[in-house]
Amino acid sequence: MKIERAGDTGTIDRRVARTRALLQDAIIALIPERGYAAITVDDICRKANVGRSTFYTHYTDKDALRSATLEAHLRSLSREQLSKEERTGSRVFDFSLPMFEHAQAFRSLHHALLASSGDTIHDQMRQRIQRAVRAELSGKRVGEAGVPIEFAVQFIAGAFLAVLAWWLPSDMKLSPAHVDELFQKMAGQAIGARG
Amino acid sequence: MKIERAGDTGTIDRRVARTRALLQDAIIALIPERGYAAITVDDICRKANVGRSTFYTHYTDKDALRSATLEAHLRSLSREQLSKEERTGSRVFDFSLPMFEHAQAFRSLHHALLASSGDTIHDQMRQRIQRAVRAELSGKRVGEAGVPIEFAVQFIAGAFLAVLAWWLPSDMKLSPAHVDELFQKMAGQAIGARG
DNA sequence: ATCATACTGGACACAACGTCCGAAATCGAT
DNA sequence: ATCGATTTCGGACGTTGTGTCCAGTATGAT
C-alpha cells in the first residue's frame, strides 16, 4: 500500500518528496521511543538524516509535521474506503471497520498518534473515570455477555469524557441533570441494561 | 465549598499553603486564556505573584502543578460523593451525575483541564471521527428521540476513540473484525437501533 | 549541459528551563 | 515580644531547544 504524504498535490521535486517522507517516517518511529513531548526537531532530523534548516523549509513546527503526517494517512484511508463498495449489512456504522483494519495495518502509526500523546491530564482524568466505570460494571453483568468487561469500560468511559468535554464549553444550556439523563440512557442501552 | 489543595496532609506552614493555592489558582486561570501548552512557568508565577524560584521548591514542573491541581479537585469530589448517601434508582451509573454537577460548579477548572488540552492530534483525529459518526447518524433517526443528535455524536465518537486507543497497544489479541463487532453491538444498542 | 531549485551546516539571537545563593520576610512556639 | 526555623525572594547562571539566515554545494528537471 502506497502512502501519500502531505503535499503530494501536483508535480513535486523528488528531493522534496524524499525529505518529507524521511521526516514523517522519522517522527513516527520516534514517538513510541520517547513520547511525542520529549522529541526535539533535532532528534527528528538526525533520525531522518536531514539538515535541521531543511526541516523548517517544509514545516513550521514539530506540530505541523505531526499534523501533516496524520492528515496524509487519514486521506489515504478515506480513499481506500471510497474505492470499496460499502456493504451496509446489519451494521450500524460503516466507518469503524475500515478504521480498525487500517489501525492494524499501520499499527505503529496509530499507536504513535493515539496512545502516547503525552497528554498527562487526559490520562489522569481518564484513569479516574475508568476506575469508576469498572467498579460499577463489575457488579452488574454486562449485557448479554460476549462483551469483555474491559471493552465495555473503555467504551463507556470514553463516551462519558467526550460528552463532558462537549457539554462544558457549550454554555451549559442543558442542566447537569439533563445531560446525565441522556448519558444514563445511552450508556444503559449500550450495556444492554433493562430500562 | 472548600477545596483541598495538594499536600494538605498534616499541619502545614501557612506560607506553603498560600503559595500552592496561589499557583494552582493561577494555572487554572491561565489555561483558558492561552491554552496550556503556551503557558510558561514564569507566566504562572507572575499571575500568582510568586517568585519563580519558589515555584520549584513546590513543583518540579508545569506538569506537576497541573497534575496536583487536578488530583486535589478530584479528591474533594470523591469526598463529597462519599458523604452523600447514594440513591441508586433506575440509574445505571452513579458516578456521572456528581461529576456533571461538579463540572458545572467548577466550570472554569474543568474547561481548563479538559477542553483546551492543547492536544492537536487528538482534536484532529476526533473531528474526523465525529464527522463520520454525524454523517451516519443524520440518516437514521436516533433512538426513541429525545436525544439530541450532537449528543449522540459525541457519545459514539468518544466511545470509538477510547476503544481504538485501548485496543491498539493490547497486542491485538482481538481481530479487527471482532473489535468492530463489539463496537457495533454496543454502539447500536446505545442509539437504540433494532439489532 | 545548463539552470533552477533544494539541501547543507554552521552561526546567530532568543526564550524558557532548572539550579543555586544570600538576604529578607514570615511563621510557630516560648 | 522575642527568637529560631522555615519560606520566600530576586537575581544570576549555564543549558537546551527554537526559528532564522546565509553562502556553498548537490541534485533534479528539461
GROMACS .gro file of C-alpha atoms (C1' of nucleotides) in nm:
model
  450
    1MET     CA    1   0.000   0.000   0.000
    2LYS     CA    2   0.145   0.333  -0.103
    3ILE     CA    3   0.102   0.613   0.141
    4GLU     CA    4   0.051   0.955   0.007
    5ARG     CA    5   0.234   1.213   0.204
    6ALA     CA    6   0.141   1.571   0.277
    7GLY     CA    7   0.192   1.799  -0.017
    8ASP     CA    8   0.161   1.548  -0.296
    9THR     CA    9  -0.059   1.783  -0.489
   10GLY     CA   10   0.064   1.821  -0.842
   11THR     CA   11   0.419   1.750  -0.951
   12ILE     CA   12   0.682   1.759  -0.685
   13ASP     CA   13   1.055   1.760  -0.691
   14ARG     CA   14   1.180   1.419  -0.588
   15ARG     CA   15   1.403   1.577  -0.328
   16VAL     CA   16   1.105   1.737  -0.161
   17ALA     CA   17   0.910   1.415  -0.158
   18ARG     CA   18   1.209   1.228  -0.025
   19THR     CA   19   1.275   1.476   0.253
   20ARG     CA   20   0.915   1.488   0.367
   21ALA     CA   21   0.886   1.113   0.362
   22LEU     CA   22   1.201   1.081   0.569
   23LEU     CA   23   1.079   1.334   0.821
   24GLN     CA   24   0.736   1.177   0.853
   25ASP     CA   25   0.882   0.832   0.894
   26ALA     CA   26   1.127   0.964   1.150
   27ILE     CA   27   0.868   1.122   1.376
   28ILE     CA   28   0.652   0.812   1.364
   29ALA     CA   29   0.946   0.597   1.457
   30LEU     CA   30   1.048   0.835   1.734
   31ILE     CA   31   0.717   0.882   1.912
   32PRO     CA   32   0.693   0.530   2.052
   33GLU     CA   33   1.053   0.553   2.168
   34ARG     CA   34   1.038   0.853   2.397
   35GLY     CA   35   0.694   1.003   2.361
   36TYR     CA   36   0.594   1.295   2.148
   37ALA     CA   37   0.659   1.568   2.402
   38ALA     CA   38   1.020   1.467   2.456
   39ILE     CA   39   1.111   1.472   2.089
   40THR     CA   40   1.305   1.769   1.952
   41VAL     CA   41   1.326   1.889   1.598
   42ASP     CA   42   1.689   1.796   1.607
   43ASP     CA   43   1.604   1.439   1.704
   44ILE     CA   44   1.376   1.409   1.407
   45CYS     CA   45   1.636   1.548   1.170
   46ARG     CA   46   1.910   1.321   1.296
   47LYS     CA   47   1.684   1.020   1.265
   48ALA     CA   48   1.584   1.125   0.916
   49ASN     CA   49   1.931   1.229   0.808
   50VAL     CA   50   1.804   1.568   0.712
   51GLY     CA   51   1.959   1.901   0.788
   52ARG     CA   52   1.780   2.092   1.058
   53SER     CA   53   1.745   2.402   0.845
   54THR     CA   54   1.584   2.186   0.580
   55PHE     CA   55   1.316   2.087   0.826
   56TYR     CA   56   1.200   2.444   0.856
   57THR     CA   57   1.165   2.487   0.482
   58HIS     CA   58   0.893   2.220   0.493
   59TYR     CA   59   0.725   2.251   0.828
   60THR     CA   60   0.699   2.541   1.066
   61ASP     CA   61   0.680   2.320   1.367
   62LYS     CA   62   0.707   1.982   1.523
   63ASP     CA   63   0.329   2.002   1.547
   64ALA     CA   64   0.298   2.084   1.179
   65LEU     CA   65   0.488   1.773   1.084
   66ARG     CA   66   0.277   1.558   1.311
   67SER     CA   67  -0.040   1.709   1.181
   68ALA     CA   68   0.061   1.668   0.818
   69THR     CA   69   0.158   1.308   0.879
   70LEU     CA   70  -0.175   1.225   1.036
   71GLU     CA   71  -0.362   1.408   0.766
   72ALA     CA   72  -0.186   1.223   0.489
   73HIS     CA   73  -0.268   0.888   0.638
   74LEU     CA   74  -0.628   0.975   0.703
   75ARG     CA   75  -0.658   1.088   0.344
   76SER     CA   76  -0.525   0.761   0.215
   77LEU     CA   77  -0.772   0.584   0.440
   78SER     CA   78  -1.070   0.774   0.305
   79ARG     CA   79  -0.957   0.698  -0.046
   80GLU     CA   80  -0.950   0.327   0.030
   81GLN     CA   81  -1.297   0.343   0.172
   82LEU     CA   82  -1.437   0.517  -0.131
   83SER     CA   83  -1.290   0.263  -0.369
   84LYS     CA   84  -1.454  -0.024  -0.186
   85GLU     CA   85  -1.826  -0.056  -0.233
   86GLU     CA   86  -1.993  -0.017   0.100
   87ARG     CA   87  -2.178  -0.328   0.201
   88THR     CA   88  -2.407  -0.198   0.470
   89GLY     CA   89  -2.549  -0.507   0.624
   90SER     CA   90  -2.678  -0.536   0.975
   91ARG     CA   91  -2.409  -0.299   1.082
   92VAL     CA   92  -2.498   0.045   1.205
   93PHE     CA   93  -2.176   0.232   1.148
   94ASP     CA   94  -1.971   0.191   0.834
   95PHE     CA   95  -1.672   0.394   0.936
   96SER     CA   96  -1.545   0.177   1.214
   97LEU     CA   97  -1.431  -0.145   1.050
   98PRO     CA   98  -1.207   0.020   0.790
   99MET     CA   99  -1.062   0.224   1.071
  100PHE     CA  100  -0.985  -0.080   1.282
  101GLU     CA  101  -0.832  -0.251   0.983
  102HIS     CA  102  -0.621   0.048   0.896
  103ALA     CA  103  -0.512   0.070   1.256
  104GLN     CA  104  -0.394  -0.287   1.246
  105ALA     CA  105  -0.206  -0.239   0.923
  106PHE     CA  106  -0.040   0.079   1.040
  107ARG     CA  107  -0.014  -0.017   1.398
  108SER     CA  108   0.293   0.182   1.490
  109LEU     CA  109   0.149   0.489   1.329
  110HIS     CA  110  -0.176   0.475   1.517
  111HIS     CA  111  -0.007   0.380   1.835
  112ALA     CA  112   0.223   0.674   1.794
  113LEU     CA  113  -0.055   0.917   1.717
  114LEU     CA  114  -0.316   0.799   1.962
  115ALA     CA  115  -0.171   0.630   2.263
  116SER     CA  116   0.135   0.823   2.360
  117SER     CA  117   0.002   1.167   2.306
  118GLY     CA  118   0.189   1.277   2.614
  119ASP     CA  119  -0.124   1.434   2.742
  120THR     CA  120  -0.092   1.366   3.110
  121ILE     CA  121  -0.410   1.540   3.203
  122HIS     CA  122  -0.637   1.338   2.987
  123ASP     CA  123  -0.473   1.020   3.102
  124GLN     CA  124  -0.513   1.115   3.466
  125MET     CA  125  -0.876   1.206   3.425
  126ARG     CA  126  -0.944   0.906   3.208
  127GLN     CA  127  -0.798   0.661   3.454
  128ARG     CA  128  -1.017   0.807   3.724
  129ILE     CA  129  -1.330   0.765   3.517
  130GLN     CA  130  -1.231   0.419   3.406
  131ARG     CA  131  -1.197   0.311   3.766
  132ALA     CA  132  -1.544   0.441   3.846
  133VAL     CA  133  -1.697   0.268   3.545
  134ARG     CA  134  -1.515  -0.054   3.616
  135ALA     CA  135  -1.640  -0.054   3.973
  136GLU     CA  136  -2.000  -0.012   3.867
  137LEU     CA  137  -1.975  -0.251   3.578
  138SER     CA  138  -1.816  -0.538   3.766
  139GLY     CA  139  -2.126  -0.565   3.978
  140LYS     CA  140  -2.387  -0.585   3.708
  141ARG     CA  141  -2.303  -0.846   3.448
  142VAL     CA  142  -2.260  -0.674   3.117
  143GLY     CA  143  -2.526  -0.705   2.854
  144GLU     CA  144  -2.599  -1.041   2.706
  145ALA     CA  145  -2.239  -1.136   2.773
  146GLY     CA  146  -1.988  -1.179   2.494
  147VAL     CA  147  -1.859  -0.831   2.559
  148PRO     CA  148  -1.536  -0.830   2.760
  149ILE     CA  149  -1.574  -0.613   3.064
  150GLU     CA  150  -1.267  -0.408   2.985
  151PHE     CA  151  -1.403  -0.330   2.642
  152ALA     CA  152  -1.722  -0.201   2.795
  153VAL     CA  153  -1.526   0.003   3.045
  154GLN     CA  154  -1.330   0.175   2.771
  155PHE     CA  155  -1.642   0.231   2.569
  156ILE     CA  156  -1.840   0.392   2.848
  157ALA     CA  157  -1.552   0.591   2.993
  158GLY     CA  158  -1.463   0.728   2.653
  159ALA     CA  159  -1.821   0.821   2.583
  160PHE     CA  160  -1.853   0.995   2.918
  161LEU     CA  161  -1.540   1.203   2.876
  162ALA     CA  162  -1.639   1.302   2.525
  163VAL     CA  163  -1.984   1.408   2.639
  164LEU     CA  164  -1.841   1.600   2.931
  165ALA     CA  165  -1.590   1.781   2.714
  166TRP     CA  166  -1.864   1.865   2.467
  167TRP     CA  167  -2.110   1.986   2.727
  168LEU     CA  168  -1.870   2.206   2.920
  169PRO     CA  169  -1.793   2.481   2.674
  170SER     CA  170  -2.146   2.481   2.535
  171ASP     CA  171  -2.262   2.746   2.779
  172MET     CA  172  -2.440   2.468   2.961
  173LYS     CA  173  -2.775   2.506   2.801
  174LEU     CA  174  -2.850   2.163   2.937
  175SER     CA  175  -2.869   2.118   3.310
  176PRO     CA  176  -2.641   1.866   3.478
  177ALA     CA  177  -2.946   1.652   3.549
  178HIS     CA  178  -3.049   1.660   3.187
  179VAL     CA  179  -2.708   1.574   3.046
  180ASP     CA  180  -2.683   1.297   3.298
  181GLU     CA  181  -3.022   1.165   3.194
  182LEU     CA  182  -2.910   1.150   2.834
  183PHE     CA  183  -2.587   0.984   2.928
  184GLN     CA  184  -2.762   0.733   3.150
  185LYS     CA  185  -2.999   0.647   2.871
  186MET     CA  186  -2.738   0.579   2.607
  187ALA     CA  187  -2.492   0.417   2.845
  188GLY     CA  188  -2.761   0.195   2.989
  189GLN     CA  189  -2.873   0.084   2.646
  190ALA     CA  190  -2.515   0.029   2.540
  191ILE     CA  191  -2.452  -0.224   2.811
  192GLY     CA  192  -2.788  -0.381   2.749
  193ALA     CA  193  -2.942  -0.290   3.082
  194ARG     CA  194  -3.314  -0.334   3.106
  195GLY     CA  195  -3.451   0.018   3.134
  196MET     CA  196  -1.720   2.472   4.914
  197LYS     CA  197  -1.367   2.449   5.039
  198ILE     CA  198  -1.116   2.298   4.804
  199GLU     CA  199  -0.840   2.095   4.947
  200ARG     CA  200  -0.516   2.156   4.777
  201ALA     CA  201  -0.236   1.916   4.709
  202GLY     CA  202  -0.023   1.848   5.010
  203ASP     CA  203  -0.272   1.926   5.283
  204THR     CA  204  -0.160   1.624   5.476
  205GLY     CA  205  -0.091   1.711   5.835
  206THR     CA  206  -0.006   2.058   5.957
  207ILE     CA  207   0.134   2.294   5.701
  208ASP     CA  208   0.302   2.626   5.720
  209ARG     CA  209   0.061   2.893   5.613
  210ARG     CA  210   0.311   3.028   5.365
  211VAL     CA  211   0.327   2.693   5.192
  212ALA     CA  212  -0.048   2.659   5.172
  213ARG     CA  213  -0.080   3.013   5.047
  214THR     CA  214   0.183   2.971   4.778
  215ARG     CA  215   0.041   2.644   4.649
  216ALA     CA  216  -0.309   2.782   4.643
  217LEU     CA  217  -0.192   3.086   4.451
  218LEU     CA  218  -0.006   2.874   4.199
  219GLN     CA  219  -0.296   2.636   4.146
  220ASP     CA  220  -0.541   2.919   4.102
  221ALA     CA  221  -0.304   3.088   3.862
  222ILE     CA  222  -0.262   2.795   3.629
  223ILE     CA  223  -0.637   2.737   3.620
  224ALA     CA  224  -0.697   3.098   3.534
  225LEU     CA  225  -0.426   3.094   3.272
  226ILE     CA  226  -0.519   2.782   3.077
  227PRO     CA  227  -0.841   2.918   2.927
  228GLU     CA  228  -0.659   3.235   2.828
  229ARG     CA  229  -0.385   3.099   2.609
  230GLY     CA  230  -0.401   2.724   2.630
  231TYR     CA  231  -0.190   2.501   2.846
  232ALA     CA  232   0.095   2.447   2.603
  233ALA     CA  233   0.165   2.816   2.564
  234ILE     CA  234   0.193   2.883   2.937
  235THR     CA  235   0.536   2.923   3.089
  236VAL     CA  236   0.638   2.878   3.449
  237ASP     CA  237   0.714   3.247   3.455
  238ASP     CA  238   0.359   3.328   3.344
  239ILE     CA  239   0.218   3.127   3.629
  240CYS     CA  240   0.445   3.292   3.881
  241ARG     CA  241   0.368   3.641   3.764
  242LYS     CA  242  -0.005   3.569   3.773
  243ALA     CA  243   0.029   3.423   4.120
  244ASN     CA  244   0.269   3.686   4.249
  245VAL     CA  245   0.513   3.420   4.349
  246GLY     CA  246   0.887   3.414   4.292
  247ARG     CA  247   0.993   3.182   4.018
  248SER     CA  248   1.246   3.006   4.234
  249THR     CA  249   0.971   2.947   4.487
  250PHE     CA  250   0.777   2.760   4.226
  251TYR     CA  251   1.047   2.499   4.201
  252THR     CA  252   1.052   2.436   4.574
  253HIS     CA  253   0.695   2.310   4.541
  254TYR     CA  254   0.666   2.157   4.198
  255THR     CA  255   0.925   2.016   3.965
  256ASP     CA  256   0.732   2.105   3.657
  257LYS     CA  257   0.448   2.281   3.493
  258ASP     CA  258   0.301   1.934   3.454
  259ALA     CA  259   0.344   1.856   3.822
  260LEU     CA  260   0.143   2.161   3.918
  261ARG     CA  261  -0.131   2.075   3.676
  262SER     CA  262  -0.141   1.720   3.794
  263ALA     CA  263  -0.152   1.816   4.160
  264THR     CA  264  -0.429   2.064   4.093
  265LEU     CA  265  -0.641   1.808   3.917
  266GLU     CA  266  -0.572   1.550   4.182
  267ALA     CA  267  -0.676   1.781   4.463
  268HIS     CA  268  -1.005   1.862   4.298
  269LEU     CA  269  -1.083   1.503   4.218
  270ARG     CA  270  -1.012   1.412   4.580
  271SER     CA  271  -1.254   1.673   4.704
  272LEU     CA  272  -1.509   1.538   4.458
  273SER     CA  273  -1.478   1.182   4.583
  274ARG     CA  274  -1.514   1.304   4.937
  275GLU     CA  275  -1.840   1.476   4.851
  276GLN     CA  276  -1.970   1.165   4.690
  277LEU     CA  277  -1.891   0.953   4.991
  278SER     CA  278  -2.065   1.190   5.229
  279LYS     CA  279  -2.387   1.177   5.032
  280GLU     CA  280  -2.580   0.857   5.056
  281GLU     CA  281  -2.603   0.703   4.716
  282ARG     CA  282  -2.959   0.677   4.599
  283THR     CA  283  -2.930   0.426   4.321
  284GLY     CA  284  -3.261   0.438   4.149
  285SER     CA  285  -3.326   0.341   3.791
  286ARG     CA  286  -2.991   0.483   3.705
  287VAL     CA  287  -2.715   0.256   3.592
  288PHE     CA  288  -2.407   0.461   3.670
  289ASP     CA  289  -2.370   0.653   3.991
  290PHE     CA  290  -2.052   0.834   3.911
  291SER     CA  291  -2.177   1.053   3.634
  292LEU     CA  292  -2.426   1.290   3.793
  293PRO     CA  293  -2.192   1.410   4.068
  294MET     CA  294  -1.931   1.459   3.802
  295PHE     CA  295  -2.160   1.668   3.586
  296GLU     CA  296  -2.260   1.872   3.887
  297HIS     CA  297  -1.904   1.926   3.993
  298ALA     CA  298  -1.817   2.023   3.640
  299GLN     CA  299  -2.086   2.287   3.645
  300ALA     CA  300  -1.976   2.426   3.978
  301PHE     CA  301  -1.611   2.435   3.880
  302ARG     CA  302  -1.668   2.511   3.522
  303SER     CA  303  -1.351   2.701   3.452
  304LEU     CA  304  -1.147   2.429   3.614
  305HIS     CA  305  -1.295   2.151   3.409
  306HIS     CA  306  -1.290   2.357   3.097
  307ALA     CA  307  -0.928   2.429   3.161
  308LEU     CA  308  -0.839   2.070   3.228
  309LEU     CA  309  -1.048   1.901   2.962
  310ALA     CA  310  -1.119   2.119   2.667
  311SER     CA  311  -0.806   2.312   2.594
  312SER     CA  312  -0.561   2.033   2.644
  313GLY     CA  313  -0.359   2.167   2.356
  314ASP     CA  314  -0.352   1.822   2.216
  315THR     CA  315  -0.377   1.893   1.849
  316ILE     CA  316  -0.356   1.532   1.747
  317HIS     CA  317  -0.649   1.410   1.943
  318ASP     CA  318  -0.855   1.702   1.825
  319GLN     CA  319  -0.767   1.634   1.463
  320MET     CA  320  -0.849   1.267   1.491
  321ARG     CA  321  -1.160   1.332   1.693
  322GLN     CA  322  -1.302   1.578   1.446
  323ARG     CA  323  -1.252   1.326   1.172
  324ILE     CA  324  -1.440   1.059   1.362
  325GLN     CA  325  -1.712   1.297   1.465
  326ARG     CA  326  -1.776   1.385   1.105
  327ALA     CA  327  -1.808   1.019   1.013
  328VAL     CA  328  -2.046   0.948   1.300
  329ARG     CA  329  -2.253   1.256   1.227
  330ALA     CA  330  -2.289   1.154   0.866
  331GLU     CA  331  -2.413   0.809   0.956
  332LEU     CA  332  -2.634   0.928   1.238
  333SER     CA  333  -2.811   1.202   1.049
  334GLY     CA  334  -2.961   0.941   0.823
  335LYS     CA  335  -3.104   0.709   1.077
  336ARG     CA  336  -3.314   0.888   1.334
  337VAL     CA  337  -3.159   0.846   1.673
  338GLY     CA  338  -3.317   0.610   1.920
  339GLU     CA  339  -3.660   0.686   2.050
  340ALA     CA  340  -3.584   1.054   2.001
  341GLY     CA  341  -3.527   1.287   2.290
  342VAL     CA  342  -3.155   1.254   2.243
  343PRO     CA  343  -3.002   1.549   2.058
  344ILE     CA  344  -2.808   1.429   1.760
  345GLU     CA  345  -2.495   1.613   1.860
  346PHE     CA  346  -2.501   1.447   2.198
  347ALA     CA  347  -2.516   1.108   2.034
  348VAL     CA  348  -2.233   1.203   1.800
  349GLN     CA  349  -2.008   1.295   2.089
  350PHE     CA  350  -2.103   0.984   2.277
  351ILE     CA  351  -2.031   0.745   1.992
  352ALA     CA  352  -1.719   0.920   1.869
  353GLY     CA  353  -1.574   0.929   2.218
  354ALA     CA  354  -1.650   0.565   2.273
  355PHE     CA  355  -1.491   0.470   1.943
  356LEU     CA  356  -1.170   0.658   2.007
  357ALA     CA  357  -1.141   0.515   2.354
  358VAL     CA  358  -1.190   0.164   2.227
  359LEU     CA  359  -0.940   0.217   1.949
  360ALA     CA  360  -0.679   0.356   2.183
  361TRP     CA  361  -0.733   0.066   2.419
  362TRP     CA  362  -0.720  -0.198   2.151
  363LEU     CA  363  -0.408  -0.072   1.977
  364PRO     CA  364  -0.139  -0.135   2.235
  365SER     CA  365  -0.301  -0.455   2.356
  366ASP     CA  366  -0.103  -0.670   2.114
  367MET     CA  367  -0.421  -0.701   1.915
  368LYS     CA  368  -0.541  -1.025   2.059
  369LEU     CA  369  -0.876  -0.937   1.910
  370SER     CA  370  -0.906  -0.922   1.534
  371PRO     CA  371  -1.024  -0.601   1.372
  372ALA     CA  372  -1.344  -0.776   1.279
  373HIS     CA  373  -1.403  -0.885   1.636
  374VAL     CA  374  -1.337  -0.546   1.790
  375ASP     CA  375  -1.562  -0.394   1.532
  376GLU     CA  376  -1.833  -0.642   1.614
  377LEU     CA  377  -1.818  -0.548   1.980
  378PHE     CA  378  -1.820  -0.182   1.894
  379GLN     CA  379  -2.111  -0.223   1.656
  380LYS     CA  380  -2.307  -0.405   1.919
  381MET     CA  381  -2.267  -0.151   2.196
  382ALA     CA  382  -2.294   0.149   1.967
  383GLY     CA  383  -2.602   0.009   1.802
  384GLN     CA  384  -2.769  -0.054   2.133
  385ALA     CA  385  -2.668   0.290   2.257
  386ILE     CA  386  -2.856   0.464   1.979
  387GLY     CA  387  -3.146   0.230   2.019
  388ALA     CA  388  -3.112   0.061   1.684
  389ARG     CA  389  -3.307  -0.257   1.637
  390GLY     CA  390  -3.048  -0.532   1.620
  391DA     C1'  391   2.491   2.073  -2.029
  392DT     C1'  392   2.263   2.409  -1.805
  393DC     C1'  393   1.967   2.632  -1.493
  394DA     C1'  394   1.666   2.630  -1.123
  395DT     C1'  395   1.575   2.452  -0.704
  396DA     C1'  396   1.663   2.201  -0.280
  397DC     C1'  397   1.978   2.056   0.073
  398DT     C1'  398   2.361   2.156   0.395
  399DG     C1'  399   2.593   2.303   0.807
  400DG     C1'  400   2.710   2.642   1.086
  401DA     C1'  401   2.623   3.085   1.326
  402DC     C1'  402   2.302   3.378   1.546
  403DA     C1'  403   1.971   3.582   1.885
  404DC     C1'  404   1.607   3.445   2.175
  405DA     C1'  405   1.308   3.219   2.505
  406DA     C1'  406   1.239   2.910   2.871
  407DC     C1'  407   1.423   2.582   3.177
  408DG     C1'  408   1.603   2.431   3.624
  409DT     C1'  409   1.956   2.532   3.990
  410DC     C1'  410   2.179   2.798   4.325
  411DC     C1'  411   2.266   3.151   4.669
  412DG     C1'  412   2.248   3.524   5.020
  413DA     C1'  413   1.922   3.837   5.211
  414DA     C1'  414   1.471   3.948   5.374
  415DA     C1'  415   1.026   3.815   5.544
  416DT     C1'  416   0.713   3.527   5.786
  417DC     C1'  417   0.568   3.163   6.079
  418DG     C1'  418   0.525   2.882   6.519
  419DA     C1'  419   0.648   2.847   6.973
  420DT     C1'  420   0.820   3.003   7.410
  421DA     C1'  421   0.773   4.032   7.220
  422DT     C1'  422   1.144   3.760   7.106
  423DC     C1'  423   1.383   3.405   6.878
  424DG     C1'  424   1.499   3.018   6.592
  425DA     C1'  425   1.336   2.774   6.197
  426DT     C1'  426   1.149   2.783   5.765
  427DT     C1'  427   0.997   3.001   5.348
  428DT     C1'  428   1.018   3.335   5.003
  429DC     C1'  429   1.252   3.646   4.716
  430DG     C1'  430   1.517   3.811   4.330
  431DG     C1'  431   1.871   3.774   4.054
  432DA     C1'  432   2.246   3.531   3.822
  433DC     C1'  433   2.399   3.129   3.594
  434DG     C1'  434   2.464   2.756   3.243
  435DT     C1'  435   2.191   2.464   2.941
  436DT     C1'  436   1.882   2.330   2.590
  437DG     C1'  437   1.581   2.391   2.213
  438DT     C1'  438   1.386   2.720   1.890
  439DG     C1'  439   1.348   2.952   1.449
  440DT     C1'  440   1.606   3.241   1.109
  441DC     C1'  441   1.959   3.335   0.788
  442DC     C1'  442   2.322   3.271   0.459
  443DA     C1'  443   2.674   3.117   0.144
  444DG     C1'  444   2.825   2.695  -0.059
  445DT     C1'  445   2.718   2.252  -0.258
  446DA     C1'  446   2.446   1.887  -0.459
  447DT     C1'  447   2.066   1.724  -0.719
  448DG     C1'  448   1.667   1.715  -1.020
  449DA     C1'  449   1.425   1.881  -1.447
  450DT     C1'  450   1.449   1.994  -1.929
   0.00000   0.00000   0.00000
